[in-house]
């Protein structure tokens, strides 16, 4: 089948809209490099559009009716939004679901150490990464440190132009003959992905030396007859005439000097952390710090047709889902936007899709609309339709053999549908029903949305998964749908401006459409 290039379908007005939307998306990427930052952004944007916090409505004894808008947050790392529709919720919702975590380096709980004059933060990589891609690039530090008294200290270092940045070192090419013989998966080991955070020893007040100098001066003043020599670490009087006591003092001085010099770079870093953030080393035990590429999202290509940025898997789908949710008007069915954590490591944990957070919030909303019962909750979830808003791999001519050219997404080809994901024999996949895909096609064609279908690479080569199969467990219709990404899971990923804009349009059309 012939594939259309989305750029060729736009008029001058639409081309301007594409650039405006791309600029807004870039601002989001710069402001939301972690899950917490993403949730903060979403909550602020939602409240500006009249959304109320669900827990506040509950505490006030309120209720919900058609047109009301609420949101709920889970541990500052997942968020769900609801816009109540005309029809009862028991008849189902239209749901957009994306994830807001991305591959990165996580700082360990006991991270700070010194080795031969360098201070390091020990890290553990998060999600699927090519480890060699993370060396020698500028890195920034984001997250929170929570102290024992409950005080939360927010950390964001490396994004402003006058901020320092961090990096992982690599072996110089002149000595890398043995390294280059290793497999790519072994060129850089996971335990070697420690970021350098300092190299300057702390300038300590030399209390021993200062006391000694004072003592020496005092002794010199006591007797003009004494032959007194002060070397900054101790004194020498007539009792040292045989040299024995002097040697002992010199040895003690050198020992004290070594003690002061030990971990002096680490101590300097701790001193900076104390003065800047009022945190101690033990506060790392209750910290969540993420190491991500430093720098802003950029336009790419002489024609400025692409966007290059960290974390577009899957924040490109999170942002387009959010914008569709904020811009959609009253709908027949309740509209829902779900943005979750932990997809890159299996959707586990309290903030991942496998938790009961989403189900619990649906129950709370139904209770406020006067519809709740266990049976109605089950009917709502089973009757819902969902777009699992996640990215797909884009065709890369430099690695053509990894793709089936007839069944792959192309940059500029519009939003992407993946009927199934999984790996090899569709293992771990939600394989969407043909009837549902036909229904989605109808909606998109009526709204003139440009879309394409794809698989995640060549059969038997590999694969991947999304949150789709988890929502499908309720019996609802689900299909993966999002933006094609080049360099997926690399520190810098590329997308097409046209695809990003078209995906937002598609998500909005879906929220307004009737379900199957």
Short mmCIF file of C-alpha atoms in Angstrom, two decimals:
data_model
loop_
_atom_site.label_atom_id
_atom_site.label_comp_id
_atom_site.label_asym_id
_atom_site.label_seq_id
_atom_site.Cartn_x
_atom_site.Cartn_y
_atom_site.Cartn_z
CA UNK A 1 0.00 0.00 0.00
CA UNK A 2 1.18 3.51 -0.77
CA UNK A 3 2.32 5.54 2.22
CA UNK A 4 1.53 9.26 2.34
CA UNK A 5 3.96 11.87 3.58
CA UNK A 6 2.06 13.98 6.09
CA UNK A 7 3.97 17.15 5.25
CA UNK A 8 2.52 17.12 1.75
CA UNK A 9 -1.05 17.24 3.07
CA UNK A 10 -0.70 20.51 5.03
CA UNK A 11 -1.64 23.97 3.88
CA UNK A 12 0.23 27.10 4.98
CA UNK A 13 -1.97 27.58 8.04
CA UNK A 14 -1.45 24.02 9.19
CA UNK A 15 2.31 24.28 8.68
CA UNK A 16 2.34 27.22 11.09
CA UNK A 17 0.26 25.23 13.59
CA UNK A 18 2.77 22.38 13.38
CA UNK A 19 5.65 24.69 14.33
CA UNK A 20 3.71 26.34 17.16
CA UNK A 21 2.76 22.97 18.62
CA UNK A 22 6.33 21.72 18.27
CA UNK A 23 7.63 24.73 20.23
CA UNK A 24 5.12 24.04 23.00
CA UNK A 25 6.12 20.40 23.06
CA UNK A 26 9.80 21.33 23.31
CA UNK A 27 9.03 23.51 26.33
CA UNK A 28 7.31 20.55 27.96
CA UNK A 29 10.30 18.29 27.32
CA UNK A 30 12.64 20.84 28.91
CA UNK A 31 10.42 21.19 31.98
CA UNK A 32 9.59 17.50 32.46
CA UNK A 33 12.66 15.27 32.33
CA UNK A 34 11.48 13.02 35.16
CA UNK A 35 8.16 11.51 36.24
CA UNK A 36 7.80 13.94 39.14
CA UNK A 37 8.47 16.94 36.94
CA UNK A 38 6.02 15.60 34.37
CA UNK A 39 3.27 15.19 36.99
CA UNK A 40 3.89 18.74 38.25
CA UNK A 41 3.55 20.04 34.70
CA UNK A 42 0.35 18.06 34.09
CA UNK A 43 -1.28 19.17 37.34
CA UNK A 44 -0.50 22.84 36.67
CA UNK A 45 -1.82 22.61 33.12
CA UNK A 46 -4.95 20.76 34.25
CA UNK A 47 -5.77 23.23 37.00
CA UNK A 48 -5.43 26.11 34.56
CA UNK A 49 -8.13 24.40 32.50
CA UNK A 50 -10.49 24.04 35.45
CA UNK A 51 -9.65 20.53 36.64
CA UNK A 52 -10.09 19.92 40.37
CA UNK A 53 -8.21 17.44 42.53
CA UNK A 54 -10.36 14.37 43.09
CA UNK A 55 -9.44 14.00 46.75
CA UNK A 56 -10.53 17.58 47.41
CA UNK A 57 -13.94 16.90 45.87
CA UNK A 58 -14.26 13.79 48.03
CA UNK A 59 -13.29 15.59 51.26
CA UNK A 60 -15.74 18.38 50.55
CA UNK A 61 -18.54 15.88 50.06
CA UNK A 62 -19.07 16.99 46.48
CA UNK A 63 -20.42 15.17 43.44
CA UNK A 64 -19.67 15.00 39.73
CA UNK A 65 -21.88 15.61 36.72
CA UNK A 66 -21.54 16.00 32.96
CA UNK A 67 -18.73 18.40 32.05
CA UNK A 68 -16.96 18.22 35.41
CA UNK A 69 -13.19 17.72 35.29
CA UNK A 70 -11.06 16.07 37.97
CA UNK A 71 -7.57 14.63 38.35
CA UNK A 72 -5.79 12.36 40.83
CA UNK A 73 -2.09 11.83 41.54
CA UNK A 74 -0.30 8.73 42.82
CA UNK A 75 2.89 9.36 44.79
CA UNK A 76 3.79 12.30 42.54
CA UNK A 77 4.74 9.90 39.74
CA UNK A 78 1.45 8.94 38.04
CA UNK A 79 -1.64 10.98 37.24
CA UNK A 80 -5.11 10.34 35.81
CA UNK A 81 -7.63 12.89 34.47
CA UNK A 82 -11.37 12.50 33.89
CA UNK A 83 -13.85 14.67 32.00
CA UNK A 84 -17.37 13.43 32.75
CA UNK A 85 -19.44 12.72 29.63
CA UNK A 86 -23.12 12.63 28.76
CA UNK A 87 -23.57 8.86 29.01
CA UNK A 88 -23.35 6.84 32.24
CA UNK A 89 -19.82 5.68 33.02
CA UNK A 90 -21.07 2.11 33.19
CA UNK A 91 -21.29 2.30 29.39
CA UNK A 92 -17.54 2.83 29.24
CA UNK A 93 -14.95 5.56 28.73
CA UNK A 94 -12.57 6.63 25.97
CA UNK A 95 -9.10 6.33 27.48
CA UNK A 96 -5.69 7.62 26.43
CA UNK A 97 -2.87 5.93 28.35
CA UNK A 98 0.84 6.74 28.12
CA UNK A 99 3.87 6.34 30.36
CA UNK A 100 6.08 9.14 31.63
CA UNK A 101 9.20 7.27 32.71
CA UNK A 102 12.20 7.00 30.37
CA UNK A 103 15.54 5.16 30.37
CA UNK A 104 18.13 6.86 32.55
CA UNK A 105 20.70 6.34 35.31
CA UNK A 106 19.41 6.19 38.89
CA UNK A 107 21.66 7.24 41.79
CA UNK A 108 22.08 4.45 44.33
CA UNK A 109 21.17 4.86 48.02
CA UNK A 110 24.81 4.89 49.17
CA UNK A 111 26.27 6.63 46.15
CA UNK A 112 29.08 9.01 47.06
CA UNK A 113 32.64 7.73 47.07
CA UNK A 114 36.14 8.88 46.20
CA UNK A 115 38.68 7.04 44.06
CA UNK A 116 42.13 8.47 43.34
CA UNK A 117 41.09 12.09 43.53
CA UNK A 118 37.69 11.81 41.84
CA UNK A 119 34.36 11.94 43.64
CA UNK A 120 31.66 9.78 42.09
CA UNK A 121 27.95 9.04 42.37
CA UNK A 122 27.34 5.31 41.99
CA UNK A 123 24.42 4.60 39.65
CA UNK A 124 22.15 1.80 38.46
CA UNK A 125 20.77 2.14 34.95
CA UNK A 126 16.98 2.12 34.54
CA UNK A 127 15.25 0.50 31.59
CA UNK A 128 16.70 -0.80 28.35
CA UNK A 129 19.80 1.17 27.38
CA UNK A 130 22.90 0.79 25.26
CA UNK A 131 25.32 1.55 28.08
CA UNK A 132 28.08 2.82 25.81
CA UNK A 133 25.80 5.68 24.66
CA UNK A 134 25.86 7.24 28.14
CA UNK A 135 29.59 7.98 28.41
CA UNK A 136 31.26 11.34 27.78
CA UNK A 137 28.00 13.28 27.28
CA UNK A 138 26.87 16.14 29.56
CA UNK A 139 24.49 14.85 32.23
CA UNK A 140 22.18 16.59 34.69
CA UNK A 141 20.85 15.55 38.08
CA UNK A 142 17.12 15.70 38.87
CA UNK A 143 15.01 14.46 41.75
CA UNK A 144 14.29 14.82 45.43
CA UNK A 145 16.06 14.22 48.71
CA UNK A 146 13.64 13.66 51.60
CA UNK A 147 15.10 14.27 55.06
CA UNK A 148 14.11 12.44 58.23
CA UNK A 149 11.92 15.35 59.36
CA UNK A 150 9.88 15.04 56.14
CA UNK A 151 11.44 18.05 54.43
CA UNK A 152 11.69 17.52 50.67
CA UNK A 153 14.64 19.08 48.87
CA UNK A 154 14.22 19.37 45.10
CA UNK A 155 17.34 18.85 42.99
CA UNK A 156 17.81 20.13 39.45
CA UNK A 157 21.44 20.65 38.50
CA UNK A 158 22.85 20.88 35.00
CA UNK A 159 20.06 22.42 32.93
CA UNK A 160 20.83 26.12 33.30
CA UNK A 161 23.71 27.51 31.29
CA UNK A 162 25.63 28.49 34.43
CA UNK A 163 25.07 25.12 36.12
CA UNK A 164 27.80 22.50 36.30
CA UNK A 165 27.13 19.23 34.50
CA UNK A 166 28.27 15.67 35.17
CA UNK A 167 29.67 12.90 32.99
CA UNK A 168 30.76 9.27 32.80
CA UNK A 169 34.35 8.91 31.64
CA UNK A 170 35.55 6.61 28.87
CA UNK A 171 38.93 5.17 27.98
CA UNK A 172 40.94 7.26 25.56
CA UNK A 173 41.17 5.83 22.03
CA UNK A 174 44.97 5.61 22.27
CA UNK A 175 44.66 2.87 24.93
CA UNK A 176 41.41 1.29 23.85
CA UNK A 177 42.63 -1.59 21.67
CA UNK A 178 41.49 -4.23 24.18
CA UNK A 179 38.26 -2.42 24.96
CA UNK A 180 37.33 -2.25 21.29
CA UNK A 181 37.60 -6.03 21.02
CA UNK A 182 34.67 -6.47 23.43
CA UNK A 183 31.05 -6.98 22.45
CA UNK A 184 29.02 -3.75 22.45
CA UNK A 185 27.09 -4.96 25.51
CA UNK A 186 30.39 -5.27 27.40
CA UNK A 187 32.30 -2.22 26.18
CA UNK A 188 30.90 -0.31 29.15
CA UNK A 189 29.76 -2.37 32.15
CA UNK A 190 26.80 -1.30 34.25
CA UNK A 191 28.95 -0.76 37.33
CA UNK A 192 31.17 1.57 35.30
CA UNK A 193 28.32 4.03 34.69
CA UNK A 194 29.25 6.14 37.70
CA UNK A 195 29.14 9.89 37.18
CA UNK A 196 32.04 12.13 38.15
CA UNK A 197 30.85 14.86 40.51
CA UNK A 198 34.09 16.45 41.69
CA UNK A 199 37.89 16.58 41.65
CA UNK A 200 38.89 19.37 44.07
CA UNK A 201 39.89 18.55 47.65
CA UNK A 202 38.14 20.49 50.37
CA UNK A 203 40.14 23.38 51.82
CA UNK A 204 40.00 22.44 55.49
CA UNK A 205 40.85 24.66 58.42
CA UNK A 206 44.14 23.12 59.56
CA UNK A 207 43.23 23.02 63.24
CA UNK A 208 46.23 20.91 64.22
CA UNK A 209 48.62 23.08 62.27
CA UNK A 210 47.02 26.29 63.58
CA UNK A 211 47.28 25.13 67.20
CA UNK A 212 50.83 24.06 66.68
CA UNK A 213 51.76 27.43 65.22
CA UNK A 214 50.16 29.24 68.12
CA UNK A 215 51.85 26.92 70.57
CA UNK A 216 55.16 27.41 68.86
CA UNK A 217 54.83 31.18 68.99
CA UNK A 218 53.95 31.05 72.66
CA UNK A 219 56.92 28.89 73.44
CA UNK A 220 59.18 31.20 71.49
CA UNK A 221 57.94 34.10 73.56
CA UNK A 222 58.55 32.30 76.83
CA UNK A 223 62.30 32.05 76.44
CA UNK A 224 64.62 34.04 74.23
CA UNK A 225 67.36 31.54 75.00
CA UNK A 226 65.62 28.65 73.21
CA UNK A 227 66.53 27.81 69.62
CA UNK A 228 62.96 27.31 68.38
CA UNK A 229 62.01 26.23 64.81
CA UNK A 230 58.31 26.24 63.67
CA UNK A 231 57.39 24.28 60.57
CA UNK A 232 53.59 24.70 60.82
CA UNK A 233 52.98 21.26 62.31
CA UNK A 234 54.90 21.30 65.56
CA UNK A 235 57.82 22.82 67.45
CA UNK A 236 61.37 21.80 68.20
CA UNK A 237 63.32 22.77 71.30
CA UNK A 238 66.56 21.78 73.02
CA UNK A 239 65.13 18.32 73.80
CA UNK A 240 65.30 17.58 70.05
CA UNK A 241 69.03 17.93 69.91
CA UNK A 242 69.51 14.23 69.21
CA UNK A 243 66.84 14.34 66.42
CA UNK A 244 64.79 11.45 67.81
CA UNK A 245 61.82 13.49 69.04
CA UNK A 246 61.84 15.53 65.86
CA UNK A 247 61.56 12.44 63.70
CA UNK A 248 58.65 11.19 65.79
CA UNK A 249 56.91 14.55 65.41
CA UNK A 250 57.51 14.55 61.64
CA UNK A 251 56.02 11.09 61.39
CA UNK A 252 52.98 12.15 63.39
CA UNK A 253 52.61 15.27 61.25
CA UNK A 254 52.65 13.23 58.04
CA UNK A 255 50.11 10.82 59.51
CA UNK A 256 47.80 13.72 60.40
CA UNK A 257 48.29 15.19 56.93
CA UNK A 258 47.28 11.89 55.30
CA UNK A 259 44.23 11.65 57.55
CA UNK A 260 43.17 15.14 56.53
CA UNK A 261 43.78 14.36 52.84
CA UNK A 262 41.82 11.09 52.86
CA UNK A 263 38.50 11.48 50.97
CA UNK A 264 39.13 15.24 50.78
CA UNK A 265 37.32 15.47 47.43
CA UNK A 266 34.32 13.56 48.79
CA UNK A 267 34.30 15.83 51.85
CA UNK A 268 34.31 18.82 49.54
CA UNK A 269 31.21 17.50 47.75
CA UNK A 270 29.47 16.87 51.08
CA UNK A 271 30.36 20.40 52.17
CA UNK A 272 28.78 21.80 48.99
CA UNK A 273 25.64 19.69 49.49
CA UNK A 274 25.37 20.87 53.08
CA UNK A 275 25.81 24.54 52.25
CA UNK A 276 23.61 24.48 49.14
CA UNK A 277 20.83 22.05 50.08
CA UNK A 278 21.29 21.47 53.85
CA UNK A 279 21.55 17.71 53.39
CA UNK A 280 23.88 15.15 54.94
CA UNK A 281 25.37 12.04 53.39
CA UNK A 282 22.88 9.79 55.15
CA UNK A 283 20.02 11.70 53.48
CA UNK A 284 20.86 9.83 50.27
CA UNK A 285 19.14 6.86 51.92
CA UNK A 286 15.78 8.53 51.29
CA UNK A 287 16.50 10.17 47.95
CA UNK A 288 15.27 9.62 44.40
CA UNK A 289 17.85 11.14 42.07
CA UNK A 290 17.87 10.56 38.31
CA UNK A 291 20.75 11.24 35.94
CA UNK A 292 19.55 12.35 32.50
CA UNK A 293 21.15 14.07 29.49
CA UNK A 294 21.68 17.76 30.06
CA UNK A 295 20.41 20.26 27.54
CA UNK A 296 17.27 21.49 25.88
CA UNK A 297 15.15 19.88 23.19
CA UNK A 298 16.26 21.10 19.78
CA UNK A 299 14.94 21.40 16.26
CA UNK A 300 16.83 19.06 13.95
CA UNK A 301 17.68 19.27 10.25
CA UNK A 302 18.30 22.27 8.04
CA UNK A 303 14.58 22.23 7.30
CA UNK A 304 13.79 22.10 11.05
CA UNK A 305 11.43 19.20 10.36
CA UNK A 306 12.47 17.07 13.33
CA UNK A 307 12.88 17.31 17.07
CA UNK A 308 15.88 15.93 18.96
CA UNK A 309 15.48 15.48 22.70
CA UNK A 310 15.80 13.17 25.66
CA UNK A 311 12.79 11.17 26.87
CA UNK A 312 10.52 11.30 23.83
CA UNK A 313 9.73 7.65 24.58
CA UNK A 314 7.15 8.10 25.88
CA UNK A 315 6.67 11.75 26.77
CA UNK A 316 5.83 12.55 23.17
CA UNK A 317 2.66 10.47 23.59
CA UNK A 318 2.11 11.75 27.13
CA UNK A 319 2.17 15.36 25.95
CA UNK A 320 -0.05 14.80 22.90
CA UNK A 321 -2.50 12.85 25.10
CA UNK A 322 -2.52 15.65 27.66
CA UNK A 323 -3.13 18.33 25.05
CA UNK A 324 -5.95 16.33 23.46
CA UNK A 325 -7.53 15.88 26.88
CA UNK A 326 -7.27 19.58 27.74
CA UNK A 327 -8.63 20.75 24.39
CA UNK A 328 -11.51 18.31 23.86
CA UNK A 329 -14.97 19.74 24.51
CA UNK A 330 -18.00 17.95 25.97
CA UNK A 331 -18.16 14.31 24.88
CA UNK A 332 -20.81 11.60 24.94
CA UNK A 333 -18.56 9.23 26.86
CA UNK A 334 -16.37 10.15 29.80
CA UNK A 335 -12.89 11.02 28.54
CA UNK A 336 -9.86 9.82 30.48
CA UNK A 337 -6.12 10.47 30.23
CA UNK A 338 -3.84 8.16 32.22
CA UNK A 339 -0.10 8.86 32.55
CA UNK A 340 1.82 6.22 34.51
CA UNK A 341 5.28 5.35 35.78
CA UNK A 342 7.48 2.23 35.59
CA UNK A 343 6.60 1.04 32.05
CA UNK A 344 10.27 0.78 31.16
CA UNK A 345 10.79 -1.82 33.90
CA UNK A 346 7.60 -3.85 33.51
CA UNK A 347 4.86 -1.49 34.78
CA UNK A 348 5.36 -2.81 38.31
CA UNK A 349 5.12 -1.03 41.67
CA UNK A 350 2.55 1.28 43.20
CA UNK A 351 2.92 3.86 40.43
CA UNK A 352 3.03 1.40 37.52
CA UNK A 353 0.11 0.27 35.38
CA UNK A 354 -0.12 -3.06 37.20
CA UNK A 355 -1.10 -1.31 40.44
CA UNK A 356 -4.75 -0.71 41.43
CA UNK A 357 -4.39 3.08 41.24
CA UNK A 358 -6.34 3.49 38.00
CA UNK A 359 -9.09 1.07 38.97
CA UNK A 360 -9.44 2.70 42.38
CA UNK A 361 -9.75 6.18 40.89
CA UNK A 362 -12.40 5.03 38.41
CA UNK A 363 -14.34 3.63 41.37
CA UNK A 364 -14.04 6.95 43.22
CA UNK A 365 -15.26 8.92 40.20
CA UNK A 366 -18.20 6.58 39.68
CA UNK A 367 -19.08 6.96 43.33
CA UNK A 368 -19.22 10.74 42.93
CA UNK A 369 -21.45 10.42 39.87
CA UNK A 370 -23.79 8.19 41.88
CA UNK A 371 -23.12 5.13 39.72
CA UNK A 372 -20.76 3.06 41.81
CA UNK A 373 -21.22 -0.62 42.40
CA UNK A 374 -18.74 -3.41 41.87
CA UNK A 375 -20.76 -4.58 38.89
CA UNK A 376 -20.96 -1.09 37.35
CA UNK A 377 -17.21 -0.67 37.80
CA UNK A 378 -16.59 -3.91 35.93
CA UNK A 379 -19.02 -2.90 33.21
CA UNK A 380 -17.32 0.48 32.85
CA UNK A 381 -13.87 -1.01 32.42
CA UNK A 382 -14.99 -3.79 30.08
CA UNK A 383 -16.98 -1.36 27.90
CA UNK A 384 -14.18 1.19 27.60
CA UNK A 385 -12.01 1.80 24.55
CA UNK A 386 -8.35 2.69 24.87
CA UNK A 387 -5.46 3.94 22.82
CA UNK A 388 -2.28 2.75 24.47
CA UNK A 389 -0.34 5.90 23.64
CA UNK A 390 3.18 4.66 23.07
CA UNK A 391 5.88 5.17 20.49
CA UNK A 392 6.92 2.90 17.65
CA UNK A 393 10.27 2.36 16.01
CA UNK A 394 10.94 4.50 12.96
CA UNK A 395 12.57 3.11 9.83
CA UNK A 396 16.28 3.88 9.73
CA UNK A 397 17.89 3.44 6.26
CA UNK A 398 21.28 3.06 7.94
CA UNK A 399 20.06 -0.19 9.52
CA UNK A 400 17.60 -1.29 6.85
CA UNK A 401 18.03 -5.01 7.50
CA UNK A 402 16.46 -4.67 10.94
CA UNK A 403 13.06 -3.71 9.53
CA UNK A 404 10.34 -5.02 7.26
CA UNK A 405 9.99 -2.05 4.93
CA UNK A 406 6.36 -2.89 4.13
CA UNK A 407 5.39 -2.94 7.83
CA UNK A 408 7.36 -0.20 9.51
CA UNK A 409 6.67 3.38 10.56
CA UNK A 410 8.33 6.22 8.68
CA UNK A 411 9.15 9.67 10.04
CA UNK A 412 6.63 12.02 8.47
CA UNK A 413 4.12 9.23 7.83
CA UNK A 414 1.64 10.37 10.49
CA UNK A 415 0.64 8.73 13.76
CA UNK A 416 1.36 5.01 14.06
CA UNK A 417 -0.86 2.04 14.93
CA UNK A 418 0.69 -1.18 16.16
CA UNK A 419 -1.95 -3.92 16.08
CA UNK A 420 0.45 -5.96 18.22
CA UNK A 421 3.82 -5.51 19.87
CA UNK A 422 5.54 -8.25 21.86
CA UNK A 423 8.59 -10.14 20.64
CA UNK A 424 9.21 -12.85 18.08
CA UNK A 425 6.00 -14.92 18.10
CA UNK A 426 4.03 -11.93 19.46
CA UNK A 427 5.00 -13.01 22.99
CA UNK A 428 3.66 -10.63 25.63
CA UNK A 429 1.49 -8.80 23.12
CA UNK A 430 -1.97 -7.31 23.16
CA UNK A 431 -3.12 -8.23 19.66
CA UNK A 432 -6.00 -5.83 18.95
CA UNK A 433 -9.21 -7.09 17.35
CA UNK A 434 -9.73 -6.36 13.68
CA UNK A 435 -13.20 -4.93 14.44
CA UNK A 436 -11.68 -2.35 16.77
CA UNK A 437 -9.01 -1.36 14.29
CA UNK A 438 -11.68 -0.90 11.62
CA UNK A 439 -13.65 1.32 14.01
CA UNK A 440 -10.56 3.48 14.67
CA UNK A 441 -9.86 3.71 10.92
CA UNK A 442 -13.36 5.03 10.37
CA UNK A 443 -12.98 7.75 13.03
CA UNK A 444 -9.62 8.89 11.69
CA UNK A 445 -10.66 8.95 8.07
CA UNK A 446 -13.72 11.05 8.95
CA UNK A 447 -11.43 13.55 10.71
CA UNK A 448 -8.74 13.40 7.96
CA UNK A 449 -6.08 12.15 10.37
CA UNK A 450 -2.95 10.85 8.65
CA UNK A 451 -1.90 7.50 10.10
CA UNK A 452 0.21 4.47 9.29
CA UNK A 453 0.50 0.92 10.64
CA UNK A 454 3.70 -0.80 11.72
CA UNK A 455 5.45 -3.60 13.55
CA UNK A 456 8.35 -3.16 15.94
CA UNK A 457 11.15 -4.38 13.71
CA UNK A 458 11.82 -7.56 11.77
CA UNK A 459 10.33 -10.85 12.95
CA UNK A 460 12.69 -12.89 15.19
CA UNK A 461 14.96 -9.89 15.77
CA UNK A 462 13.61 -8.59 19.05
CA UNK A 463 10.59 -6.60 20.12
CA UNK A 464 9.07 -4.67 22.99
CA UNK A 465 5.96 -4.10 25.03
CA UNK A 466 3.63 -1.39 26.33
CA UNK A 467 0.87 -1.03 28.92
CA UNK A 468 -1.76 -2.19 26.41
CA UNK A 469 -2.01 -5.79 27.58
CA UNK A 470 -2.63 -4.70 31.18
CA UNK A 471 -5.70 -2.62 30.34
CA UNK A 472 -6.88 -5.37 27.99
CA UNK A 473 -7.19 -7.65 31.03
CA UNK A 474 -10.41 -5.79 31.87
CA UNK A 475 -11.86 -6.93 28.54
CA UNK A 476 -11.76 -3.49 26.93
CA UNK A 477 -10.66 -2.81 23.36
CA UNK A 478 -7.06 -1.61 23.31
CA UNK A 479 -4.57 -0.83 20.56
CA UNK A 480 -1.10 0.71 20.62
CA UNK A 481 -0.98 4.06 18.90
CA UNK A 482 1.61 6.85 18.93
CA UNK A 483 4.61 8.52 17.30
CA UNK A 484 7.49 6.97 15.36
CA UNK A 485 10.85 7.53 17.06
CA UNK A 486 14.36 7.34 15.64
CA UNK A 487 17.17 6.44 18.10
CA UNK A 488 14.62 5.01 20.56
CA UNK A 489 16.04 4.63 24.11
CA UNK A 490 19.17 6.58 23.22
CA UNK A 491 20.06 9.68 25.27
CA UNK A 492 18.78 11.77 22.35
CA UNK A 493 15.77 10.58 20.34
CA UNK A 494 14.34 12.04 17.13
CA UNK A 495 10.73 12.56 16.02
CA UNK A 496 8.97 14.36 13.17
CA UNK A 497 7.13 17.57 14.00
CA UNK A 498 4.37 16.51 11.62
CA UNK A 499 3.90 13.16 13.37
CA UNK A 500 3.72 14.82 16.79
CA UNK A 501 1.08 17.29 15.63
CA UNK A 502 -0.92 14.64 13.78
CA UNK A 503 -0.91 12.39 16.85
CA UNK A 504 -2.45 15.10 18.99
CA UNK A 505 -5.17 15.55 16.38
CA UNK A 506 -5.76 11.81 16.31
CA UNK A 507 -6.04 11.53 20.08
CA UNK A 508 -8.55 14.36 20.18
CA UNK A 509 -10.64 12.70 17.44
CA UNK A 510 -10.60 9.46 19.44
CA UNK A 511 -11.80 11.13 22.65
CA UNK A 512 -14.73 12.70 20.78
CA UNK A 513 -15.65 9.53 18.90
CA UNK A 514 -18.19 6.87 19.79
CA UNK A 515 -16.88 3.54 21.00
CA UNK A 516 -17.29 0.24 19.19
#
